[in-house]
Each structure stands twice: as structure tokens, then as C-alpha cells.
PDB file of C-alpha atoms in Angstrom:
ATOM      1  CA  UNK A 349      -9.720  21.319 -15.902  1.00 45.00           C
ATOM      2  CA  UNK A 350      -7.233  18.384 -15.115  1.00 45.00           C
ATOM      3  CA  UNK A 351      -3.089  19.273 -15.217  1.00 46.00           C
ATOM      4  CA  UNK A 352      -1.316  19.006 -18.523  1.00 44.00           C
ATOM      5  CA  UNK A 353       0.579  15.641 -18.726  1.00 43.00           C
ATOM      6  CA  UNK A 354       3.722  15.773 -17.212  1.00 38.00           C
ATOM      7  CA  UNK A 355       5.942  15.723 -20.765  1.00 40.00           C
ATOM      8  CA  UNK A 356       3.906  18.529 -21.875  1.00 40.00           C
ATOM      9  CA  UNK A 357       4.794  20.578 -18.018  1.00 39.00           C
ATOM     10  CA  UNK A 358       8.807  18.876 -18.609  1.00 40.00           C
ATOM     11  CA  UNK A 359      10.370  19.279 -22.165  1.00 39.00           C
ATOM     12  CA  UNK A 360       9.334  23.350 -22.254  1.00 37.00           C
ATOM     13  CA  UNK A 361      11.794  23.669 -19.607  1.00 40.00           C
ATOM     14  CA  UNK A 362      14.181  21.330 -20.865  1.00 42.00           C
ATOM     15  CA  UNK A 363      14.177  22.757 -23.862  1.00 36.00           C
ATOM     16  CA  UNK A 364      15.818  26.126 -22.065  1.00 36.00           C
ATOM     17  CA  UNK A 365      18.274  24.532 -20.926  1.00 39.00           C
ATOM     18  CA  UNK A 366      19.540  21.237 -23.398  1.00 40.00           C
ATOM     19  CA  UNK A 367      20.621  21.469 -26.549  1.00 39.00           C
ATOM     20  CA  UNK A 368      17.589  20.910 -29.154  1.00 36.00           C
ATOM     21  CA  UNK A 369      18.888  17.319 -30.061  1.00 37.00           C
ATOM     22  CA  UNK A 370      17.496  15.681 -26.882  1.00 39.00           C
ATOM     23  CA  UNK A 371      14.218  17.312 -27.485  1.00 38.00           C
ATOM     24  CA  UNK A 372      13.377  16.473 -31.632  1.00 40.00           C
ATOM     25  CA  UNK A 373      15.117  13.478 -31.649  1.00 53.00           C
ATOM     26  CA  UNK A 374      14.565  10.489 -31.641  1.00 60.00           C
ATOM     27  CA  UNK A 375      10.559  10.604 -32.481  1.00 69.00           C
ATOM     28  CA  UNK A 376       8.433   9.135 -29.185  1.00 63.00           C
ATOM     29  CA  UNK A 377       6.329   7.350 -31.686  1.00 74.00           C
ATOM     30  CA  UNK A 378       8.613   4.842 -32.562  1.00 78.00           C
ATOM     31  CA  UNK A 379       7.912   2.997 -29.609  1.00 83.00           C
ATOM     32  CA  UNK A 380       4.081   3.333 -29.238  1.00 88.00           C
ATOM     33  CA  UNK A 381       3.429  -0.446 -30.566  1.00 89.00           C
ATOM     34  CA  UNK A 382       6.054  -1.507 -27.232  1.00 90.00           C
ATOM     35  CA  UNK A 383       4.230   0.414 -25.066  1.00 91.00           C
ATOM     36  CA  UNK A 384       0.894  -0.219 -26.276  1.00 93.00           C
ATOM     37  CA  UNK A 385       1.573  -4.107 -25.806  1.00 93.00           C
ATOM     38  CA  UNK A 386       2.568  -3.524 -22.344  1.00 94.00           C
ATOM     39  CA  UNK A 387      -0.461  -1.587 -21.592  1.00 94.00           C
ATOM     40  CA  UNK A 388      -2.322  -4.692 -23.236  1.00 95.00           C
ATOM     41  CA  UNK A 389      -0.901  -7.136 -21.111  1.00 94.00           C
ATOM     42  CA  UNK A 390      -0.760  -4.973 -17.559  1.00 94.00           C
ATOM     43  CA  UNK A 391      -4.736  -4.819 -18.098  1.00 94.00           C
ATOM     44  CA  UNK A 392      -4.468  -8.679 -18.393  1.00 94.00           C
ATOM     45  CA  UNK A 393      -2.064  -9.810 -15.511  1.00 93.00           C
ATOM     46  CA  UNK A 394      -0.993  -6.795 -14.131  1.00 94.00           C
ATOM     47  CA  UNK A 395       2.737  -7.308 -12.024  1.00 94.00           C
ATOM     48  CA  UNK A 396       2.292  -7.743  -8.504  1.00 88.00           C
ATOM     49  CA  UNK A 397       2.387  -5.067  -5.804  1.00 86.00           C
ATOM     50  CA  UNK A 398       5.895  -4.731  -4.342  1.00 92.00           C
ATOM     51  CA  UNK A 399       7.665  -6.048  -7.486  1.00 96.00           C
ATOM     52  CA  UNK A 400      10.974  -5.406  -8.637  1.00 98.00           C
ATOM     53  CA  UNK A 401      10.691  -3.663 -12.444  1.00 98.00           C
ATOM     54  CA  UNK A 402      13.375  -3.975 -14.515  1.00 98.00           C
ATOM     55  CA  UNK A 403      13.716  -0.571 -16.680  1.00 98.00           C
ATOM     56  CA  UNK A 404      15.496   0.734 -20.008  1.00 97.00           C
ATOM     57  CA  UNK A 405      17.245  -0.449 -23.073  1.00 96.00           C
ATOM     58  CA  UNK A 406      18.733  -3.558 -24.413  1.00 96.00           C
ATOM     59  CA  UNK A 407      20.903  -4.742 -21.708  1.00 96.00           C
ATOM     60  CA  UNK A 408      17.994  -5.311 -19.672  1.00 98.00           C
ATOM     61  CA  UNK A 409      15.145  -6.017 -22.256  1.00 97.00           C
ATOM     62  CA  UNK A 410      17.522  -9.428 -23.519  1.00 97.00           C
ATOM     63  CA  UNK A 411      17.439 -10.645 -19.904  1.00 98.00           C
ATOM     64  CA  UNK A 412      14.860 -13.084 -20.184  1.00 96.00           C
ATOM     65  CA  UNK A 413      16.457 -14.944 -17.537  1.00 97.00           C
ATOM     66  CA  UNK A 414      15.889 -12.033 -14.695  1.00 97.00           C
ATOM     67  CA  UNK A 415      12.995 -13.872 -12.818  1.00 96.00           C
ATOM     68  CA  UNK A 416      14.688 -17.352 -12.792  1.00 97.00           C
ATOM     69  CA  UNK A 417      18.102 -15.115 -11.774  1.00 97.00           C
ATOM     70  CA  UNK A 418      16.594 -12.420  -9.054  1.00 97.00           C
ATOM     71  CA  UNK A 419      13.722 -15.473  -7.311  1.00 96.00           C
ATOM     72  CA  UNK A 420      12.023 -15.352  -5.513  1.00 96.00           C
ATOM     73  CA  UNK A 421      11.968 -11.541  -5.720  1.00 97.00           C
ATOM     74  CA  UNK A 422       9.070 -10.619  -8.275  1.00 96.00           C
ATOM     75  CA  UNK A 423      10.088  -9.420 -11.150  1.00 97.00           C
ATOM     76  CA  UNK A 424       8.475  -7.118 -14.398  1.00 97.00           C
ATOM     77  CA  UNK A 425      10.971  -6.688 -17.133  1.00 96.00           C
ATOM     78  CA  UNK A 426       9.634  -3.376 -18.948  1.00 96.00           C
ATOM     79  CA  UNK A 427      12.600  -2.850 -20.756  1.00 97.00           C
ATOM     80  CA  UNK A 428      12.515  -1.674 -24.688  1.00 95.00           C
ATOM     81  CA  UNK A 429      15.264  -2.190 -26.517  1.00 94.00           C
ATOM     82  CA  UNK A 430      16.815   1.159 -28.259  1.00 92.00           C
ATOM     83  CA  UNK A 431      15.393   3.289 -25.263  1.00 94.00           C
ATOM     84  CA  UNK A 432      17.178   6.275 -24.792  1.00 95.00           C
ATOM     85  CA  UNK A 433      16.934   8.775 -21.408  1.00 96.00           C
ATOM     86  CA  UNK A 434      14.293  10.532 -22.947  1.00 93.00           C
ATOM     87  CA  UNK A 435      12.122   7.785 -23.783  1.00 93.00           C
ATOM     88  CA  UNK A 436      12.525   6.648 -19.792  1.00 95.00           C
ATOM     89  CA  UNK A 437      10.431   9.889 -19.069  1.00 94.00           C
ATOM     90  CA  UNK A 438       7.927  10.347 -22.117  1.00 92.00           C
ATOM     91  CA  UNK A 439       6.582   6.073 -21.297  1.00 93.00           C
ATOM     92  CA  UNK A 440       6.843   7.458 -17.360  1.00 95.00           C
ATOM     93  CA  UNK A 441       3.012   6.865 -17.822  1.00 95.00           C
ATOM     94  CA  UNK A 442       3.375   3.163 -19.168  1.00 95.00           C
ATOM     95  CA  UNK A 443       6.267   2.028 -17.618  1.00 96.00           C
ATOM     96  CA  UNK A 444       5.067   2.707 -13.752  1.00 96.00           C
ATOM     97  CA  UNK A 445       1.174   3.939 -14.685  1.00 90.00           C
ATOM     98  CA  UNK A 446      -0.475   2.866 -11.852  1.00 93.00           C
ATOM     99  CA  UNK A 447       1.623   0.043  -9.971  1.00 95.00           C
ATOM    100  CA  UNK A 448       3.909   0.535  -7.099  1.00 95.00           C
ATOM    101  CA  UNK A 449       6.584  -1.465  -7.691  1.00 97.00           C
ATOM    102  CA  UNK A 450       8.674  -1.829  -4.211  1.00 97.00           C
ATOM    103  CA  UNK A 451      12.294  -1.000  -6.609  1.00 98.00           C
ATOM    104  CA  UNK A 452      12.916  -0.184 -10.002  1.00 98.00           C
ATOM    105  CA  UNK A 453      16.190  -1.338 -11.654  1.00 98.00           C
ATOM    106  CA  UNK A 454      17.319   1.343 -14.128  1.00 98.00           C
ATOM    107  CA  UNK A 455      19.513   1.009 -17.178  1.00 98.00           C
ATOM    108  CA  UNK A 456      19.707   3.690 -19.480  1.00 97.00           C
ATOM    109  CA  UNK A 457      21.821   6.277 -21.275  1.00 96.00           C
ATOM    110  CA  UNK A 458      24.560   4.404 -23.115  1.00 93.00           C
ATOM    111  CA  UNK A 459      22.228   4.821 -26.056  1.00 93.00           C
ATOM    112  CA  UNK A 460      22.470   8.399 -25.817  1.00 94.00           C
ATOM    113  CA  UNK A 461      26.429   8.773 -25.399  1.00 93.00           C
ATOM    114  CA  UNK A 462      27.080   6.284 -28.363  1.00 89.00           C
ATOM    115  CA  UNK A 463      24.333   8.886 -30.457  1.00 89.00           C
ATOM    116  CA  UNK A 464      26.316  11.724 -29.185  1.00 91.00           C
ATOM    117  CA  UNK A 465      23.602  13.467 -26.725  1.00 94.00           C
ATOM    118  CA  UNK A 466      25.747  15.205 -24.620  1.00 95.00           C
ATOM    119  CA  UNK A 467      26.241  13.520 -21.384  1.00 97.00           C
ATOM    120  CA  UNK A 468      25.146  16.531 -19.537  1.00 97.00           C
ATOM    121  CA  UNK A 469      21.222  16.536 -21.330  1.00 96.00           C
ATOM    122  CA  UNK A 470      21.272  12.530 -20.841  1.00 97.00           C
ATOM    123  CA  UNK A 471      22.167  13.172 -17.148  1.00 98.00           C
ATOM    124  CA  UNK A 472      19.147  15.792 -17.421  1.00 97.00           C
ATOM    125  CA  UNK A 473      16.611  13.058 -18.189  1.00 97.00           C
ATOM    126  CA  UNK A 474      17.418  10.546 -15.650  1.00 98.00           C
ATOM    127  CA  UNK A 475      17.105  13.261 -13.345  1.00 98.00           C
ATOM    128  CA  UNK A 476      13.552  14.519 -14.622  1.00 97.00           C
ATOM    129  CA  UNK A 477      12.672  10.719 -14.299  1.00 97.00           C
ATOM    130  CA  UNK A 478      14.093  10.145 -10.820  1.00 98.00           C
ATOM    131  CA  UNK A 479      12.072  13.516  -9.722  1.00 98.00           C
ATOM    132  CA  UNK A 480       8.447  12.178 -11.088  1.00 97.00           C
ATOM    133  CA  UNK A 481       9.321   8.931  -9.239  1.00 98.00           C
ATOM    134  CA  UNK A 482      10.044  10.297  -5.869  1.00 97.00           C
ATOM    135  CA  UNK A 483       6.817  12.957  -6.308  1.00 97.00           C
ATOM    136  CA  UNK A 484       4.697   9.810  -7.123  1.00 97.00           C
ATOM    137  CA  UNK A 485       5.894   7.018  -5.874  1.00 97.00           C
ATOM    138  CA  UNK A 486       8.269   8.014  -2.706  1.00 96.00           C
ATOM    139  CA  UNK A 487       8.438   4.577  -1.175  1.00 96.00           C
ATOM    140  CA  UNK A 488       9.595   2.680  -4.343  1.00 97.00           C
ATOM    141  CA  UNK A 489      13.448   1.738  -4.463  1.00 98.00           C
ATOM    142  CA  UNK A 490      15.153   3.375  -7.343  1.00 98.00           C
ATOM    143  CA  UNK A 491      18.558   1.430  -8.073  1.00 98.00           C
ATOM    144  CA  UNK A 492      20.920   2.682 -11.062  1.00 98.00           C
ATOM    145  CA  UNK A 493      22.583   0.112 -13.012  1.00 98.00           C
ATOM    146  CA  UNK A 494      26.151   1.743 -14.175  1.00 97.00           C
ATOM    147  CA  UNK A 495      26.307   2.057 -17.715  1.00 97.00           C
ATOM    148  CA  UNK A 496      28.392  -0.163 -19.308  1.00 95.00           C
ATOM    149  CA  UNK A 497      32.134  -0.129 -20.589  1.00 95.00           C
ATOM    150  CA  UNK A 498      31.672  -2.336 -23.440  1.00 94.00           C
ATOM    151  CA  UNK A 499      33.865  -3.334 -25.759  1.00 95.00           C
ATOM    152  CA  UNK A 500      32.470  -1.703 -28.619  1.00 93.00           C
ATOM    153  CA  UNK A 501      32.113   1.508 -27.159  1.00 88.00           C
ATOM    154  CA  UNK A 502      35.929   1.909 -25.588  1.00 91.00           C
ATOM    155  CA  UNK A 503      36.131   5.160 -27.545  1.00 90.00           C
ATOM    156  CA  UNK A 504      33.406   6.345 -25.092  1.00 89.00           C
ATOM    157  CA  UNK A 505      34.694   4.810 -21.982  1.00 95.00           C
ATOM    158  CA  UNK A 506      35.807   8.400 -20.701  1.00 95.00           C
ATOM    159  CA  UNK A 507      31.963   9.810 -21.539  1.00 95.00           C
ATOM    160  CA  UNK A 508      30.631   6.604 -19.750  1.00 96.00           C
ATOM    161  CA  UNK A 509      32.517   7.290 -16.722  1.00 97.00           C
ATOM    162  CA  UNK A 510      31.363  11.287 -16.435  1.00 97.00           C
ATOM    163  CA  UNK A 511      28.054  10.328 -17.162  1.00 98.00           C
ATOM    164  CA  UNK A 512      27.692   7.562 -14.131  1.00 98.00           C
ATOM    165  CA  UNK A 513      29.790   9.883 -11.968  1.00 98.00           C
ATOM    166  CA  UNK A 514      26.816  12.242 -12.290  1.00 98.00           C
ATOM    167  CA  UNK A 515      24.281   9.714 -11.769  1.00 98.00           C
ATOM    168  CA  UNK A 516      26.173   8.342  -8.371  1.00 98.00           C
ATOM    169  CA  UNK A 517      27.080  11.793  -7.368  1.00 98.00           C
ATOM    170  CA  UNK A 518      23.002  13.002  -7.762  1.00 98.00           C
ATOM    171  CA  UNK A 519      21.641   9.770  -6.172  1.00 98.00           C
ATOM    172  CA  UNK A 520      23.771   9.919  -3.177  1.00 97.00           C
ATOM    173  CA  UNK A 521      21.620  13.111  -2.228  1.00 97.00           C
ATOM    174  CA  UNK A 522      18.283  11.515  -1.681  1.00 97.00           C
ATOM    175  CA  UNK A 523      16.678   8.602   0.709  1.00 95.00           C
ATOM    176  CA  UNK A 524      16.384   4.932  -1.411  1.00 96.00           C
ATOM    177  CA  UNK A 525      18.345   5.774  -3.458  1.00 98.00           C
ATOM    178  CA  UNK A 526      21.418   3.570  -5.043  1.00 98.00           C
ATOM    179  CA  UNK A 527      23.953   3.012  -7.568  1.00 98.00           C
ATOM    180  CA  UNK A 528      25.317  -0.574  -8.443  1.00 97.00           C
ATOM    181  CA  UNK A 529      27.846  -1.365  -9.977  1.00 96.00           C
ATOM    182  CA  UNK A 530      27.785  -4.288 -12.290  1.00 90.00           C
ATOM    183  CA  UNK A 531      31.092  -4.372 -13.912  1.00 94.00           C
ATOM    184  CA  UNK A 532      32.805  -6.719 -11.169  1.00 94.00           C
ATOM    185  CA  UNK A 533      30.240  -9.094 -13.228  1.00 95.00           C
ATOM    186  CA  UNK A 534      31.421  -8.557 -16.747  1.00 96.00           C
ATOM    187  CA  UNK A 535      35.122  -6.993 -16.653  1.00 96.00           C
ATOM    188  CA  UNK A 536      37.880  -9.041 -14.816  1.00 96.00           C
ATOM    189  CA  UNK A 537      40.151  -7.633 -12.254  1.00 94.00           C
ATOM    190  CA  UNK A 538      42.079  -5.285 -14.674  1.00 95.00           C
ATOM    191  CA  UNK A 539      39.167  -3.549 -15.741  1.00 94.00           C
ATOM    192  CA  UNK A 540      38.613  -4.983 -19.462  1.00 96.00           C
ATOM    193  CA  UNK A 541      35.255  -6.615 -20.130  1.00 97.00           C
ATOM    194  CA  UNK A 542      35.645 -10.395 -20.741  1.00 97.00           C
ATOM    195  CA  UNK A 543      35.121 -11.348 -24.036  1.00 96.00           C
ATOM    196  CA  UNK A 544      33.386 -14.827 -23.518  1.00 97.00           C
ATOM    197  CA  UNK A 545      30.624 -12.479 -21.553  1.00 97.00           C
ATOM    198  CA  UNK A 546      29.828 -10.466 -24.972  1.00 97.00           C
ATOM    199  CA  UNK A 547      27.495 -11.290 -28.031  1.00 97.00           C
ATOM    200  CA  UNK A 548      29.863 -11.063 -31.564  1.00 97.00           C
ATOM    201  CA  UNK A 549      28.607  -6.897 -31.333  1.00 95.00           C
ATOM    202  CA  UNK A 550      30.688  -6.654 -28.107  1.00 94.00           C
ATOM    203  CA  UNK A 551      27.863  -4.951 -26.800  1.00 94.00           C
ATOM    204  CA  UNK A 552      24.895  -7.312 -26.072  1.00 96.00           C
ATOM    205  CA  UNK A 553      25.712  -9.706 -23.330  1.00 97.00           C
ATOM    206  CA  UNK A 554      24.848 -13.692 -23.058  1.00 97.00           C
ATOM    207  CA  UNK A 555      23.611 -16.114 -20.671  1.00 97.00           C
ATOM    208  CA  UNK A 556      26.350 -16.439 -18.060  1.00 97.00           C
ATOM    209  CA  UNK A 557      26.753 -12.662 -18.034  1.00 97.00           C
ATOM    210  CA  UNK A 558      23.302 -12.476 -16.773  1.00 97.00           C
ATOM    211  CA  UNK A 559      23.949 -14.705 -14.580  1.00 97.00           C
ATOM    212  CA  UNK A 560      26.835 -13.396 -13.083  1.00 96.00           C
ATOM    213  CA  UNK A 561      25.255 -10.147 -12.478  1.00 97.00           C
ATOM    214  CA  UNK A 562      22.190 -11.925 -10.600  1.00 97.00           C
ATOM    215  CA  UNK A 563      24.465 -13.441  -8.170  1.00 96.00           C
ATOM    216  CA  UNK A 564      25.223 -10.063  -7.576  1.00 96.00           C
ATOM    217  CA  UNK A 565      22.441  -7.933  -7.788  1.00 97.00           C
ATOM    218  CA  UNK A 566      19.675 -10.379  -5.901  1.00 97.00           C
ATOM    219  CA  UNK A 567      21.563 -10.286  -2.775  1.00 97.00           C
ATOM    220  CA  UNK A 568      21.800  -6.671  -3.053  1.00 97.00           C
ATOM    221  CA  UNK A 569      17.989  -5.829  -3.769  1.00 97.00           C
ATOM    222  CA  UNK A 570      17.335  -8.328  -1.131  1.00 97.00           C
ATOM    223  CA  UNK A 571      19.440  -6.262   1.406  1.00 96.00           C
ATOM    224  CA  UNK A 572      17.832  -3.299   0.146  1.00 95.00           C
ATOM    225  CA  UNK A 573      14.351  -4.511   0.807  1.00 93.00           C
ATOM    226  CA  UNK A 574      15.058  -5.791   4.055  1.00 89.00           C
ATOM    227  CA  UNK A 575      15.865  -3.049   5.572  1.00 81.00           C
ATOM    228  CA  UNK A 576      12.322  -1.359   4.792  1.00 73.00           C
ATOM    229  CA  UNK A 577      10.711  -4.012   6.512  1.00 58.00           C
TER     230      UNK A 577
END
């Protein structure tokens, strides 16, 4: 008899430790037509080996620009928009399934702190997902975006900051391994996001925001793979 999928093995034992928000809500469902066209189109042209994939919510499903910005490193954006932590493990299945992408760029979990999942149960999931990835796939490149201090979410700044400390703190413990840090791309040098950077929701960045953080973040991936060579 084959193993229960993993989410059947994982959210009993979350659910013994995290508050019973994470685990009913929101309903998995909601993005089965995302994941179903992503499925679709992997059996079609399926990303290269060694790619970089691009992984979460908004912030990185509205770059468009990511391959232009991050060439010639490949690049699979398999970002949903609205994702929250938990979602990163129940699509584990869709969103790696059977590639080995050489890193995977994760951004995920300001979602959760703006819907008031404790930062503790969102930390929780990104762990559960960082575990299956080094089990499965211990040569791939796992780099943490830092959530973001946007504008519209000041009130949370202070929940932001925990929740990344976490991350950083937990990441710093294992082999490949990293945190980046893209504010440098979007805040000036006193810390306050630039408003010019920021769609009218002070949330959603534009263009030159994107582009800002590729300048950043290529040479940094390309480091990153380099030294694997």
C-alpha cells in the first residue's frame, strides 16, 4: 500500500500544536483551477532542469518581468496570488512535483499576518515546507525573500519583523540555505518604503520596483549557484 500524501501525514500534527485557524481556513480548493493550469502547462513545456522557481503570493506572481530581470538564469514563476503559508505546503505536489529546480525563491506569509494567523503557526508552515524540500530535493537552493514592510501594512511592521526574524534565525541552521533581503530595493535609507515604488494599494509594487530588486537579487542567485559548481 503506497504512503499517505504528505498533507494528510502533516496537518494531524499541526493541528496539536497551531491554533485551528491555520488548519480550516482558508479552503485549499480555492486554488485548484491555478494549480490545475500549471499542471496543464508543466505536461506541455515543462521548466528546465536547474531552473530558478519563483514561489508564493502576489509580490512575486505580478513579476512578469522576472525572466527578462534574473537572464540568463532560467526562470519558472509559480507564484499564485492570495497564497498563504499553508497553501505553500498543500500545492508542495504542484509547485515542485517532479522537477528539480537548482533554487527556489520564496515569498510568503504577509498574507497570513495581515489575516491575523499568528506569526508563530505561519512560521510553522514555512518550516513544514522547507523540511519536505530538503527530504526531497536536498540539492535545490532554497532562498527566503523577507516579507515586506509595506505601506499599507505599517500597523504590522512589528509582526513582519518577528516573523522574518524566525525565518532568518531557522534558515541559518541548515546547508543552502538563505535569507535576502529586498528592502534596500524598495525602502530608502531611513527605512520607509518609497512611494513611487508602490501600486495606489501601497502594497503591490510596479515596474521599476521589480527592477530594482533584480539588480539585486540576480547577482546574488548567481553567486549562490556558483559556488555549487
Amino acid at each position: 500500500m503506497p504512503p499517505p500524501p504528505f498533507r494528510a501525514l502533516f496537518l494531524p500534527l499541526l493541528a496539536l500544536a497551531l491554533p485551528a485557524f491555520a488548519i480550516a481556513h482558508p479552503n485549499p480548493a480555492r486554488f485548484q483551477s491555478a494549480l490545475e493550469a500549471m499542471r496543464t502547462a508543466d505536461a506541455e513545456n515543462p521548466p528546465p532542469a536547474g531552473a530558478v522557481f519563483l514561489l508564493g503570493s502576489s509580490i512575486l506572481a505580478q513579476w512578469t518581468e522576472a525572466p527578462d530581470h534574473l537572464a540568463p538564469l532560467p526562470v519558472s514563476n509559480r507564484a499564485v496570488g492570495g497564497s498563504l503559508t499553508e497553501d505553500m505546503v498543500a500545492g508542495f505536489d504542484t509547485f515542485i512535483g517532479p522537477h528539480t529546480p537548482a533554487v527556489v525563491v520564496y515569498y510568503c506569509g504577509s498574507n497570513d499576518l495581515k489575516r491575523g494567523v499568528p506569526v508563530e503557526t505561519a512560521f510553522a508552515h514555512f518550516v513544514a515546507f522547507d523540511q519536505r524540500l530538503r527530504a526531497e530535493r536536498p540539492e535545490t537552493i532554497l532562498v527566503y525573500i523577507s516579507s515586506m514592510k509595506s505601506p499599507d501594512r505599517r500597523d504590522w511592521w512589528e509582526r513582519v519583523d518577528h516573523y522574518n526574524t524566525l525565518v532568518r534565525d531557522h534558515l541559518a541552521a541548515y546547508p543552502n540555505r538563505h535569507y535576502f533581503d529586498f528592502h534596500p530595493a524598495v525602502h530608502d535609507s531611513a527605512g520607509e518604503p518609497r512611494a513611487e515604488l508602490f501600486q495606489p494599494d501601497e502594497l503591490h509594487l510596479l515596474p521599476p520596483a521589480y527592477e530594482g530588486i533584480g539588480e539585486i537579487l540576480r547577482p546574488f542567485l548567481s553567486g549562490l549557484l556558483e559556488t555549487q559548481m
